[in-house]
Structure formats: structure tokens, C-alpha cells
Tab-separated table of C-alpha atoms in Angstrom:
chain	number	residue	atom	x	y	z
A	1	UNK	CA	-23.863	1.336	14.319
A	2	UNK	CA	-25.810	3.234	12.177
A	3	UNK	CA	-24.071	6.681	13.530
A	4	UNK	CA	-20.966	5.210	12.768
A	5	UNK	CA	-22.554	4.120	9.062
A	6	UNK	CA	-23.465	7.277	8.150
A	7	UNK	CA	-20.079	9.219	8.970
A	8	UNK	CA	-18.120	6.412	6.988
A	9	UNK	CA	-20.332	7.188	4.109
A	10	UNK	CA	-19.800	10.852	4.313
A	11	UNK	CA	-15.595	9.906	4.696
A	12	UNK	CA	-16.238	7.947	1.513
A	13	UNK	CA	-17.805	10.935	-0.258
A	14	UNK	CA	-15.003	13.101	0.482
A	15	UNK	CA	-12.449	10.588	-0.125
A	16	UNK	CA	-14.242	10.421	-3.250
A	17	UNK	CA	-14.653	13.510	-4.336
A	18	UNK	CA	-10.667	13.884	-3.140
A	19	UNK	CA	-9.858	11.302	-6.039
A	20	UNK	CA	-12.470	12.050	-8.902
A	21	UNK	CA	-12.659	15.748	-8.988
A	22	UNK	CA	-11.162	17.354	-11.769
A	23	UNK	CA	-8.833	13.855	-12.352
A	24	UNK	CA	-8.799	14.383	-15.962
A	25	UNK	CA	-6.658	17.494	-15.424
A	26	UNK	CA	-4.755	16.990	-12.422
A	27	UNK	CA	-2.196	15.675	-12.280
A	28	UNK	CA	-1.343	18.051	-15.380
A	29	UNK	CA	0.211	15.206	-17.899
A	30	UNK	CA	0.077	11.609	-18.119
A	31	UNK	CA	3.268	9.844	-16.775
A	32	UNK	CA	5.206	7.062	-19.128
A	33	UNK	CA	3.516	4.388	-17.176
A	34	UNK	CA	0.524	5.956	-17.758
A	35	UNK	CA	0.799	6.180	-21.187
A	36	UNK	CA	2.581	2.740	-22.278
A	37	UNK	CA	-0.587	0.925	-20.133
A	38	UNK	CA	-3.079	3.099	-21.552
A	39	UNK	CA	-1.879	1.849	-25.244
A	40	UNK	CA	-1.779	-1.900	-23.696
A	41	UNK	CA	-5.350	-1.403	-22.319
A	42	UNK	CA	-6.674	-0.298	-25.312
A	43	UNK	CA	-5.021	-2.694	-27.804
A	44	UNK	CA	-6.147	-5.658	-25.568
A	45	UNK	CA	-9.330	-4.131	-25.781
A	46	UNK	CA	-9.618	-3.785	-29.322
A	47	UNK	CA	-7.291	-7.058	-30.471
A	48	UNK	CA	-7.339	-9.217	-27.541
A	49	UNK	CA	-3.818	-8.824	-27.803
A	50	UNK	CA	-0.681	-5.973	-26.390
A	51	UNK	CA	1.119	-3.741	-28.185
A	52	UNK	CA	3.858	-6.872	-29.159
A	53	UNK	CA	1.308	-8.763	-30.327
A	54	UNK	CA	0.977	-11.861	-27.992
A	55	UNK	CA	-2.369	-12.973	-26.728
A	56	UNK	CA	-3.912	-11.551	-23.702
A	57	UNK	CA	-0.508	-12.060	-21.683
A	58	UNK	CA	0.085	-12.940	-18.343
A	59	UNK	CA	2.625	-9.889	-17.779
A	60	UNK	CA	2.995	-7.305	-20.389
A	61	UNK	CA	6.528	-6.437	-20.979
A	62	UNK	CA	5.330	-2.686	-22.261
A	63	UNK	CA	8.324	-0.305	-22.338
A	64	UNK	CA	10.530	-3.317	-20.649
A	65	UNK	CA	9.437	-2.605	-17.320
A	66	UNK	CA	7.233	-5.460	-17.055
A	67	UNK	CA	4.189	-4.518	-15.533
A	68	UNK	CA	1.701	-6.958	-13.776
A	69	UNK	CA	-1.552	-7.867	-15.466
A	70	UNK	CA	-4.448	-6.852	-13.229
A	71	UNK	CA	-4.320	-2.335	-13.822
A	72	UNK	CA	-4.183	-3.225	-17.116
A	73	UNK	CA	-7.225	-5.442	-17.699
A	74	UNK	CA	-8.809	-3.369	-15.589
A	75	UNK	CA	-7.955	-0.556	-17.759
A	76	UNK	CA	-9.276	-2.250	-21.257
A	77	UNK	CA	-12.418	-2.848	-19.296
A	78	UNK	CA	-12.824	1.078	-18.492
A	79	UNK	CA	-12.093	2.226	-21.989
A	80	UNK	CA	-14.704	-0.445	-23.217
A	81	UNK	CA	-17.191	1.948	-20.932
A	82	UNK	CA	-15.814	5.484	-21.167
A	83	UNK	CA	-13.556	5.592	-24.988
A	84	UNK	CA	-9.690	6.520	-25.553
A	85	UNK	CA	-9.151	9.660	-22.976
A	86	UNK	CA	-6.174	10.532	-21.155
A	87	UNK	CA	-8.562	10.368	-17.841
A	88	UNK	CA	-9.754	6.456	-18.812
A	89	UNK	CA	-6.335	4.966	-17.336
A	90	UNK	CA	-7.142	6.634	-13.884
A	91	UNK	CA	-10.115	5.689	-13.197
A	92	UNK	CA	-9.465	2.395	-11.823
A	93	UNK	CA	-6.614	4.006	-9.342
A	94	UNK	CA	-9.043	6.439	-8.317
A	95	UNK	CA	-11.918	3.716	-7.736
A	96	UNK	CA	-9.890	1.798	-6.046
A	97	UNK	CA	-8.472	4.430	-4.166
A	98	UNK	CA	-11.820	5.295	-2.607
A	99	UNK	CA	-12.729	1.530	-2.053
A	100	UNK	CA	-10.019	1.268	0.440
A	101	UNK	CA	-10.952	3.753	2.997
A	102	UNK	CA	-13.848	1.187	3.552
A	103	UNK	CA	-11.266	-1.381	3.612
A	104	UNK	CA	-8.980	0.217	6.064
A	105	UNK	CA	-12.198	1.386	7.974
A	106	UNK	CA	-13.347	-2.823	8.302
A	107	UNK	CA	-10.228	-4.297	8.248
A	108	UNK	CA	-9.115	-2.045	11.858
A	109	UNK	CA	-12.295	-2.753	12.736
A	110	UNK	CA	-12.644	-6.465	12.684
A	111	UNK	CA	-8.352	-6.539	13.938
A	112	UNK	CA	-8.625	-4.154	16.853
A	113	UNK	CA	-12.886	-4.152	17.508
A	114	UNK	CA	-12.580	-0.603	18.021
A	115	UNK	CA	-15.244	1.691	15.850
A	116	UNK	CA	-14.036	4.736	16.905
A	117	UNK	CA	-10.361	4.031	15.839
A	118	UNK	CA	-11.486	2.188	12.646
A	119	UNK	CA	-13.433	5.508	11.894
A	120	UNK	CA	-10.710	8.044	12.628
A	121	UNK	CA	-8.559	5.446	10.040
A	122	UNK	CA	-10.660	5.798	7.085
A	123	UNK	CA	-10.699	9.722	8.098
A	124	UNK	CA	-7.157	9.879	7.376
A	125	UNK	CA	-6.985	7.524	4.338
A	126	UNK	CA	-9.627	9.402	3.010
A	127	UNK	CA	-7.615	13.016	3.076
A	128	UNK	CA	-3.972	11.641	3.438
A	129	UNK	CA	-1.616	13.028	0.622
A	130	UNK	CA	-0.431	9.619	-0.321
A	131	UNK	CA	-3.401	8.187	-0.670
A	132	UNK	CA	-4.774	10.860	-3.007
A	133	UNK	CA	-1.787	11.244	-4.956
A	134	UNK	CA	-1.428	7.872	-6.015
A	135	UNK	CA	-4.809	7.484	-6.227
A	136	UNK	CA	-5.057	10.038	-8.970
A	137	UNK	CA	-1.923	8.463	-10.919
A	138	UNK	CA	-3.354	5.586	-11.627
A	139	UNK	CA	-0.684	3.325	-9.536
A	140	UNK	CA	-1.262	-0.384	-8.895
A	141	UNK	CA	-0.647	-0.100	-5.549
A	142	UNK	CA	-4.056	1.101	-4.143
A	143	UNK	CA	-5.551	-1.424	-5.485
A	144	UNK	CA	-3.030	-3.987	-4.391
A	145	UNK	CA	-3.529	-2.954	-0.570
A	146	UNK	CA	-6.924	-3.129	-0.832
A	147	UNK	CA	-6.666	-6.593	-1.547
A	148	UNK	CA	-4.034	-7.253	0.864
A	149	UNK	CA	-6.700	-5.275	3.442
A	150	UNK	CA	-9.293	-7.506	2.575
A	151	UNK	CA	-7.338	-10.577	2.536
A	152	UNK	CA	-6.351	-10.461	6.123
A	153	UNK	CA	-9.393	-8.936	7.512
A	154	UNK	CA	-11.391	-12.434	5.744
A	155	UNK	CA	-8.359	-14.503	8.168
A	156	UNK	CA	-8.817	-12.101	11.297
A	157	UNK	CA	-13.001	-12.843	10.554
A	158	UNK	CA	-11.776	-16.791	10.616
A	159	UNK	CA	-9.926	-16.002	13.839
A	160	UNK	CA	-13.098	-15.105	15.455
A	161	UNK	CA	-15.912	-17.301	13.966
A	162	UNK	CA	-13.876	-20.236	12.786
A	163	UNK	CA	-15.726	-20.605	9.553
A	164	UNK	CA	-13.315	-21.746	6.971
A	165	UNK	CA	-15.068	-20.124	4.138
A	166	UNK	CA	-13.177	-16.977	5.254
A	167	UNK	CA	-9.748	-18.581	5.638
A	168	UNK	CA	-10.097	-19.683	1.497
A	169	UNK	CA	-11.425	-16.441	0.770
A	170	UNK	CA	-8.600	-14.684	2.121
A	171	UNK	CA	-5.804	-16.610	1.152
A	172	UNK	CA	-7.754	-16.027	-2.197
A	173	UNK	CA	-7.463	-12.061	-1.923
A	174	UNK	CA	-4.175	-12.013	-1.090
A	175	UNK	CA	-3.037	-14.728	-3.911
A	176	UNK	CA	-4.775	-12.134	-6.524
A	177	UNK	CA	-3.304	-9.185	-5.320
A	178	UNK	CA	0.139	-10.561	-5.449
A	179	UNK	CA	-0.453	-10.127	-9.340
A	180	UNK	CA	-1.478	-6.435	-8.531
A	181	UNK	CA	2.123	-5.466	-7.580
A	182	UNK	CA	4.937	-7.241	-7.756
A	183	UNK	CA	6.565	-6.642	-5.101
A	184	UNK	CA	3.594	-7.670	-2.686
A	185	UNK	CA	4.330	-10.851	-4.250
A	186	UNK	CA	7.558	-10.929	-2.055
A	187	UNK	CA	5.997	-9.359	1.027
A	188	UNK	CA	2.509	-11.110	1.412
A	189	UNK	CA	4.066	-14.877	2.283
A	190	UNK	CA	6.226	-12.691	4.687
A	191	UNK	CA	3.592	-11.168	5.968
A	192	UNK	CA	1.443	-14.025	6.180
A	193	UNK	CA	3.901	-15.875	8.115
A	194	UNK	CA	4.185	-13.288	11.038
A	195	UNK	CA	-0.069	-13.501	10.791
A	196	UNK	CA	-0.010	-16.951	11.502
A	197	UNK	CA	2.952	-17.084	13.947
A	198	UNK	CA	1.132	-13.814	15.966
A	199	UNK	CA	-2.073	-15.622	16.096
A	200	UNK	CA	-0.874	-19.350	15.941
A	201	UNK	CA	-2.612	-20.275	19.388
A	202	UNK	CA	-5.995	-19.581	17.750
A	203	UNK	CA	-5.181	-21.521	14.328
A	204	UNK	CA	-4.439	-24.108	15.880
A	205	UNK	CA	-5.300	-26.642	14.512
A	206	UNK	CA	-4.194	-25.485	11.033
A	207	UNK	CA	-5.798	-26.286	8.687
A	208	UNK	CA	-3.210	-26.153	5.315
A	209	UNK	CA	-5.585	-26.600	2.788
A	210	UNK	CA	-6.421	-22.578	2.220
A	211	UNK	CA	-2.739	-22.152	2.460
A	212	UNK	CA	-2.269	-24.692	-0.617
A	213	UNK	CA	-4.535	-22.811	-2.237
A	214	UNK	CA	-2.985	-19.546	-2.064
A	215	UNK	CA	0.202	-21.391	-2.942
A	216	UNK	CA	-1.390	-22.472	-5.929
A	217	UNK	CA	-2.278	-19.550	-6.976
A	218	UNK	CA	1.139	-17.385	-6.961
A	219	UNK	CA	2.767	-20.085	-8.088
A	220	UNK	CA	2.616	-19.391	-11.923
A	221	UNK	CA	3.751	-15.723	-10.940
A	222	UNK	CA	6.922	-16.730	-8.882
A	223	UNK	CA	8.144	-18.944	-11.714
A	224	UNK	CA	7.470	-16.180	-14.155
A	225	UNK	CA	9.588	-13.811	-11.760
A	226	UNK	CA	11.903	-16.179	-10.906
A	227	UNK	CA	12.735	-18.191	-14.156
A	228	UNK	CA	12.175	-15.383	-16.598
A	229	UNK	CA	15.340	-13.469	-17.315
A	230	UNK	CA	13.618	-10.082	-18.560
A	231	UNK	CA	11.640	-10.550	-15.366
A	232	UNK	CA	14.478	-10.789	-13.516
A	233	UNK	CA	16.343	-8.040	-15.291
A	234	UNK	CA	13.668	-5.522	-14.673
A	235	UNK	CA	14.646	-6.676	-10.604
A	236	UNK	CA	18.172	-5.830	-10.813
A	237	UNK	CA	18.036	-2.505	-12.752
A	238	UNK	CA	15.969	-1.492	-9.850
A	239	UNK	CA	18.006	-2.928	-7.006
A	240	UNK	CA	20.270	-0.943	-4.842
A	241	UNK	CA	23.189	-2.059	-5.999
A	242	UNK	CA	22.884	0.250	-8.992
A	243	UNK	CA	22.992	3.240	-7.026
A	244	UNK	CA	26.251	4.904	-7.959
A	245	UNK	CA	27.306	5.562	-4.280
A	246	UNK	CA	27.048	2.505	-2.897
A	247	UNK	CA	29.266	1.144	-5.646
A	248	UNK	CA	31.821	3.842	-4.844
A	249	UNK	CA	31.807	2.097	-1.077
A	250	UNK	CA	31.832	-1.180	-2.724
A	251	UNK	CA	35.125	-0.250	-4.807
A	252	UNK	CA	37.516	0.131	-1.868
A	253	UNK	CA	36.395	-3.230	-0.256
A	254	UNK	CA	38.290	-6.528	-1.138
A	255	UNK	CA	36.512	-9.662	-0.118
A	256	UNK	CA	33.050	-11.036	-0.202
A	257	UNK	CA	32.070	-10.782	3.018
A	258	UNK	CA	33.456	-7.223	3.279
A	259	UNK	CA	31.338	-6.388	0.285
A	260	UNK	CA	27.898	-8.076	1.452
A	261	UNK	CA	28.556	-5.957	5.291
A	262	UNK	CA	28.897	-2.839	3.167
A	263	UNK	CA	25.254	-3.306	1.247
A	264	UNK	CA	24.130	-4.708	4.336
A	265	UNK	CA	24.861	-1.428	6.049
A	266	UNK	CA	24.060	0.971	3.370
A	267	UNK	CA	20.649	-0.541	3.223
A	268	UNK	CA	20.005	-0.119	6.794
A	269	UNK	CA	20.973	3.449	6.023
A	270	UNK	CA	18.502	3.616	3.280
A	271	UNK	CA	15.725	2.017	5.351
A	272	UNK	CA	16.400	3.971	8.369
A	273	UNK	CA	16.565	7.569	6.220
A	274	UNK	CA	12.842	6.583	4.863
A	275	UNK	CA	11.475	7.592	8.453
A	276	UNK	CA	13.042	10.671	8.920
A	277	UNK	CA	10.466	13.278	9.492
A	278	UNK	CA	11.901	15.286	6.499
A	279	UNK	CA	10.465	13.049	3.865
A	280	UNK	CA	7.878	11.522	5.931
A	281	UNK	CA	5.591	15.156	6.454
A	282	UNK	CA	7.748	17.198	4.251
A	283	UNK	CA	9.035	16.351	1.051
A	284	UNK	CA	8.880	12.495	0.386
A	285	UNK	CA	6.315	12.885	-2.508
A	286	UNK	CA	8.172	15.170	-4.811
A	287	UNK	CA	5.904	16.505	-6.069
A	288	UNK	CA	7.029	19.756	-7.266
A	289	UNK	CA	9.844	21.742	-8.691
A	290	UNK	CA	10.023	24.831	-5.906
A	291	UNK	CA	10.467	25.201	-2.592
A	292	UNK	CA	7.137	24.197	-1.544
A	293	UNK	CA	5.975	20.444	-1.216
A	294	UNK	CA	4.749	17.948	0.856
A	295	UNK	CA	5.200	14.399	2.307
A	296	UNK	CA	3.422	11.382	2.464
A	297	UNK	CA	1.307	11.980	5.477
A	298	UNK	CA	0.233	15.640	6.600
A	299	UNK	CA	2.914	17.785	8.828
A	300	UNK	CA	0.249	18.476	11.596
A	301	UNK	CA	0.298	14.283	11.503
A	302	UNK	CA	3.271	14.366	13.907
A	303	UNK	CA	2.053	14.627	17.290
A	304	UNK	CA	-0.847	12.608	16.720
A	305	UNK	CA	2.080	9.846	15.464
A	306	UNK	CA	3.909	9.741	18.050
A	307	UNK	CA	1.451	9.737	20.970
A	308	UNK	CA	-0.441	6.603	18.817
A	309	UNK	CA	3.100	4.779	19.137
A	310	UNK	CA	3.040	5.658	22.812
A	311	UNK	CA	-0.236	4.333	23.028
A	312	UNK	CA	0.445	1.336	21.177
A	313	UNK	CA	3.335	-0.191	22.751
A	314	UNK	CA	1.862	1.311	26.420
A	315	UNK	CA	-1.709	-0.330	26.440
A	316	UNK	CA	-1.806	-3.761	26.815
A	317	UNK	CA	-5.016	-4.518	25.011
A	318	UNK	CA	-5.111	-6.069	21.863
A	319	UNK	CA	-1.562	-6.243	21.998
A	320	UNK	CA	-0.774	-9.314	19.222
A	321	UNK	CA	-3.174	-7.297	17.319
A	322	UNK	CA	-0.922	-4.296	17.371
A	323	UNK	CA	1.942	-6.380	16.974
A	324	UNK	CA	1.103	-7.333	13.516
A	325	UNK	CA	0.214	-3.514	12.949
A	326	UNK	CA	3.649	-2.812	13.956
A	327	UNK	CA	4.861	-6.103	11.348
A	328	UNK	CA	3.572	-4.460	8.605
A	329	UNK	CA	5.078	-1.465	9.200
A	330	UNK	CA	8.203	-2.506	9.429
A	331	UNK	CA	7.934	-4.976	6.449
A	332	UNK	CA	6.193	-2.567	3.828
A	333	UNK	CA	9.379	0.075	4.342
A	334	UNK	CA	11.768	-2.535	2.724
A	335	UNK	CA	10.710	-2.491	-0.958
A	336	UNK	CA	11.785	1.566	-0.797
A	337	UNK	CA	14.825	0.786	0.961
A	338	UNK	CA	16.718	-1.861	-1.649
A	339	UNK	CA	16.251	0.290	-4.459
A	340	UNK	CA	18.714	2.455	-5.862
A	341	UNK	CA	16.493	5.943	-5.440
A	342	UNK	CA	16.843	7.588	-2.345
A	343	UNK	CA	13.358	7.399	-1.873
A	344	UNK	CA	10.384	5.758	-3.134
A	345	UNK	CA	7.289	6.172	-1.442
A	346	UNK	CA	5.344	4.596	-4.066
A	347	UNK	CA	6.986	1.487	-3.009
A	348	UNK	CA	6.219	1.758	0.485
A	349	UNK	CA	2.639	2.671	0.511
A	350	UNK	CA	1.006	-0.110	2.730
A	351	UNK	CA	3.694	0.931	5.573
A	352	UNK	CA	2.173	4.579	5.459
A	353	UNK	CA	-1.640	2.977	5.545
A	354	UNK	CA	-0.801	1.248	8.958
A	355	UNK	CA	0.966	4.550	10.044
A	356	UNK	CA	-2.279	6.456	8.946
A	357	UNK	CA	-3.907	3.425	11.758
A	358	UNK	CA	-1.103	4.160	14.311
A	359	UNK	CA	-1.634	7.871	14.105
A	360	UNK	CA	-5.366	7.424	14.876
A	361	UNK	CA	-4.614	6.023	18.232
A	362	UNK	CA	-2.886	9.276	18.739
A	363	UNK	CA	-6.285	10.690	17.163
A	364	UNK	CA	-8.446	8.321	19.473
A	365	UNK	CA	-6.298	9.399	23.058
A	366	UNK	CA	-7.049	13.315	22.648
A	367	UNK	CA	-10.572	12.115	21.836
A	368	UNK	CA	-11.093	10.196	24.694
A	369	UNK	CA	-10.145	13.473	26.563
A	370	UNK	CA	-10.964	16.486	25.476
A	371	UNK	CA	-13.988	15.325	23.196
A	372	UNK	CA	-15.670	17.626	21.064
A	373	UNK	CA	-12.912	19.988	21.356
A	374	UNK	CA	-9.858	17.449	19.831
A	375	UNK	CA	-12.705	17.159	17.221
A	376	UNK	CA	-12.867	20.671	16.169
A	377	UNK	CA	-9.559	21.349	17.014
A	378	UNK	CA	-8.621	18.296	14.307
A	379	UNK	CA	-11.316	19.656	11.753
A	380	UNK	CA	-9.092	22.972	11.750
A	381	UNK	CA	-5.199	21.676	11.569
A	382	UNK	CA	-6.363	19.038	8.867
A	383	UNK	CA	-8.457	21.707	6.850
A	384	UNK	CA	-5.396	23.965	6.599
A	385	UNK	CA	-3.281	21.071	5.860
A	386	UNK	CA	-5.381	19.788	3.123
A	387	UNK	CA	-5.685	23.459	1.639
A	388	UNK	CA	-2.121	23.916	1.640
């Protein structure tokens, strides 16, 4: 245990130093998210009130994108400490960031009781691209899977000691961080259904009463999201059906039902073309001009990806375990694949977390056989990965 403590500390201090170092200057310019919450952060800080006007809201409309409440807050409270600088509004991201290779590091910890793999996890959430990208861009999202982390590790804790504190306190995490992101406001119930259908022999008997309470909680956002037509606005501009292409299939089809197979099939399409190996280790983050760029999760990833699905769906153990893995996979790829960009990786970050946890059992099974070697070996492909 306290082996394992001290190389999750020195995981954190990289991850950290990943995130903080130089963040005022990389990336090179604020973003127009960036910039319309920094002005919200600081006039709530100042007034009390956003840009508009209106009283500590409960979304802020900004530049009519909407944007949930939490980042921003967050963001007033960090100016309160560090002043107006282009830096302030990415501090939070970056915070966060590094909070949630501890979460990834308990949460496949407490899920799969394996140390070793839980280790190798925060490992690659420390130094994945993704993870430091969007931690340095001061996107909701980290902080919104670190909640969603935290939230089901509390339930898998309930799983195995049957104190109900832990059931309230994570259907209390993941009602909050449904206000982080909006769309984790659509996939958490989803998610939390294929928890408690995975693992329904050991809820039984359920008890509903945490389950009200999360309820309770997301229930002002939904009829915010739901009932307010700006809200809902901001949700179609984004949908797929405004990509130009699809309506070009959509204009040669007569009939409803001909017209709902067609979106049906160009957003399996779009869902399918987010795993492609292309934009997965190559390209998916955009993030520059040239010829040269990279993808969500390191190229020399790859092997080490596919031998941890191997693994996954070949060893028995821990297998409903692995099955909700798997879930939220699959789930977390279907905000990215109803929009109208051809890719989004920003909105499918919590799918590349679990693959980050599927890739370590990859990690883990050269481990277990060539040792010290797949150590150093690993040391060396990630270090010229990360300085590329």
C-alpha cells in the first residue's frame, strides 16, 4: 500500500506539472468560451450578477450558448484569489484535471480491486493527450467526469460494505455533476440504469430513497433543458441534423419513416467513424494547422488497446465489472456522434477515460510477463510519444 501511495503521488506530480506548467501561455490565445465565461466569472464576482444582468443565474446564457453554472462559479471564486488574467479561467480545468487521475486511480480500484491496473490507469490519465489538452482549456468536462468517477465509485463502495451513506453520497455526485455538463445530464440516468441492472443481484433490496434524491436534484435542470426554448435551441443548432450532408440524403427521401432510417443510419456512420484509428491516435484533437498532429490517446496506445480488449472480454474475472467498463464506453461515444461536426472529442471524453482503463489491461498483461522490461520498454515509447 504504501509503495503503491507513493508512485500515485509521483503520477499526480507529473500529471500536475503536465497541466500547470507554463498554462498561462499555452494554449497560445484564449478561446470564445474562454473568454465570454471569464467576463461572466468576473462580473458575478464583482456584482453578484452576469453580464445580462440577472442575479447569480442558474444557467448563464453568455454568447447564447448556454453554458452550465458550476465552471463558472468556480471561475468567480478563482479570480476572487488570483485577479483578472487570461490564466484565472484555467485554473479550475487544470485543478480538476489533476484531481481525476486520483479519481480514475480509486474509482478502478474499488470496481476491479486490482492496484496494479488502477495504477497503470492514473499513469495514462496523467500523460494522455486528451486529458492534458482539455485540461489546459479550461473545459467543463474534466471536472464533470470526475464527479461522475466519484459518484459511482461511492455506489461500487455501497456494493461492497452496504453502508447507505455511500449510496446518498453518490447519487449526490453524480446529481451535481449533471450541472457540470450538459450533456452528462442525458447520459448519467443512462448510465446509472445499466449500474444498477449489472449489479442488481447485490442491490437487492433497493433501496429508492438515494435514487429520489438524485432525482430531486436534476430535476430543476431537466425542466430548464426541457421547457426552456433558448435551452432547447442551443440543442438543435448542435444536433446532427444540421450537418449539410445529411440533409442532402434527407432531400431525396419521401416519407417519414424513410427519413428517420436515413438519420438513423448516418448516425451509426458518425458513431462508428469516431473509432477509427485515424482520429483516435492520429488526428482527432485538431490541434494544429500542418501536417503534424495528434489524437486523443497516444499512437504507441494501440497495441496495448487492443490486447486490454482481448483481455477483457477473455478473462472471466470481474466480468460484470468490465461489463459496465465496456457500458460506458459505448455510451460516452454518442454525444460526438449526433452532432453535426464530424468529430468532437470534447464531447466524448469519459469514453476515452475508460479506454485509457481498457488499455491498461493491455499495460497490466505485458507486465505480468516480461516485468521490469514492459516497464522500461513503456517508459521509452511513452517518453517519445509525450515529446512528440
Amino acid at each position: 500500500m504504501r509503495k503503491s501511495l507513493i508512485l500515485l503521488i509521483l503520477i499526480v506530480a507529473l500529471g500536475a506539472f503536465l497541466r500547470f506548467y507554463k498554462l498561462s501561455q499555452f494554449p497560445i490565445t484564449l478561446n470564445h468560451d474562454e473568454v465570454t465565461q471569464l467576463y461572466d466569472a468576473i462580473s458575478i464576482a464583482r456584482t453578484g450578477k452576469d453580464i445580462y444582468g440577472n442575479k447569480l443565474p442558474f444557467i448563464f446564457p453568455s454568447v447564447n450558448d448556454f453554458k452550465p453554472p458550476f465552471y463558472t462559479y468556480a471561475t468567480a471564486l478563482v479570480y476572487k484569489i488570483f485577479g483578472w488574467q487570461e490564466v484565472t479561467v484555467r485554473i479550475t480545468g487544470a485543478l480538476f484535471g489533476t484531481l481525476l487521475i486520483i479519481g480514475v486511480y480509486l474509482f478502478v480500484d474499488k470496481l476491479l480491486k486490482n492496484r496494479t491496473l488502477a495504477l497503470f490507469s492514473a499513469a495514462l490519465t496523467a500523460i494522455s493527450p486528451f486529458e492534458i489538452f482539455y485540461s489546459r482549456k479550461s473545459f467543463e468536462n474534466q471536472t464533470g467526469i470526475l464527479l461522475m468517477i466519484v459518484g459511482f465509485t461511492l455506489l461500487t463502495i455501497y456494493l461492497k460494505d452496504k453502508k447507505t451513506k455511500y449510496f446518498y453520497f453518490g447519487a449526490l455526485a453524480l446529481g451535481i455533476s449533471s450541472y457540470i455538463y450538459f450533456a452528462q445530464a442525458v447520459l448519467i440516468p443512462i448510465l446509472l440504469v445499466f449500474f444498477l441492472a449489472i449489479f442488481w443481484k447485490k442491490f437487492r433490496p433497493l433501496n429508492i430513497k438515494p435514487l429520489i434524491l438524485f432525482l430531486l436534484i436534476v430535476a430543476p435542470l431537466y425542466y430548464l433543458i426541457f421547457v426552456n426554448p433558448d435551452a432547447r435551441n442551443r440543442s438543435s443548432n448542435v444536433f446532427i441534423l444540421q450537418d449539410p450532408r445529411l440533409g442532402e440524403r434527407l432531400s431525396s427521401k419521401d416519407g417519414t419513416f424513410s427519413r428517420a432510417l436515413t438519420i438513423v443510419i448516418y448516425s451509426a456512420e458518425r458513431y462508428v467513424k469516431q473509432l477509427g484509428p485515424k482520429y483516435l491516435f492520429f488526428e482527432g484533437l485538431n490541434m494544429t494547422e500542418g501536417k503534424r498532429d495528434v489524437g486523443p490517446l497516444f499512437a504507441v496506445l494501440m497495441p496495448f488497446l487492443i490486447v486490454g480488449i482481448y483481455v477483457l472480454f477473455k478473462d472471466k474475472k470481474n466480468r460484470k465489472e468490465k461489463l459496465f467498463v465496456v457500458s460506458w464506453i459505448l455510451i460516452g461515444f454518442v454525444p460526438s456522434g449526433l452532432t453535426f461536426e464530424d468529430y468532437s472529442p470534447h464531447r466524448a471524453i469519459m469514453a476515452f477515460t475508460m479506454l485509457n482503463v481498457v488499455a491498461a489491461f493491455g499495460i497490466g498483461w505485458f507486465y505480468e510477463r516480461f516485468g521490469k522490461i514492459a516497464i522500461l520498454v513503456l517508459l521509452i515509447l511513452f517518453g517519445v510519444n509525450l515529446a512528440f
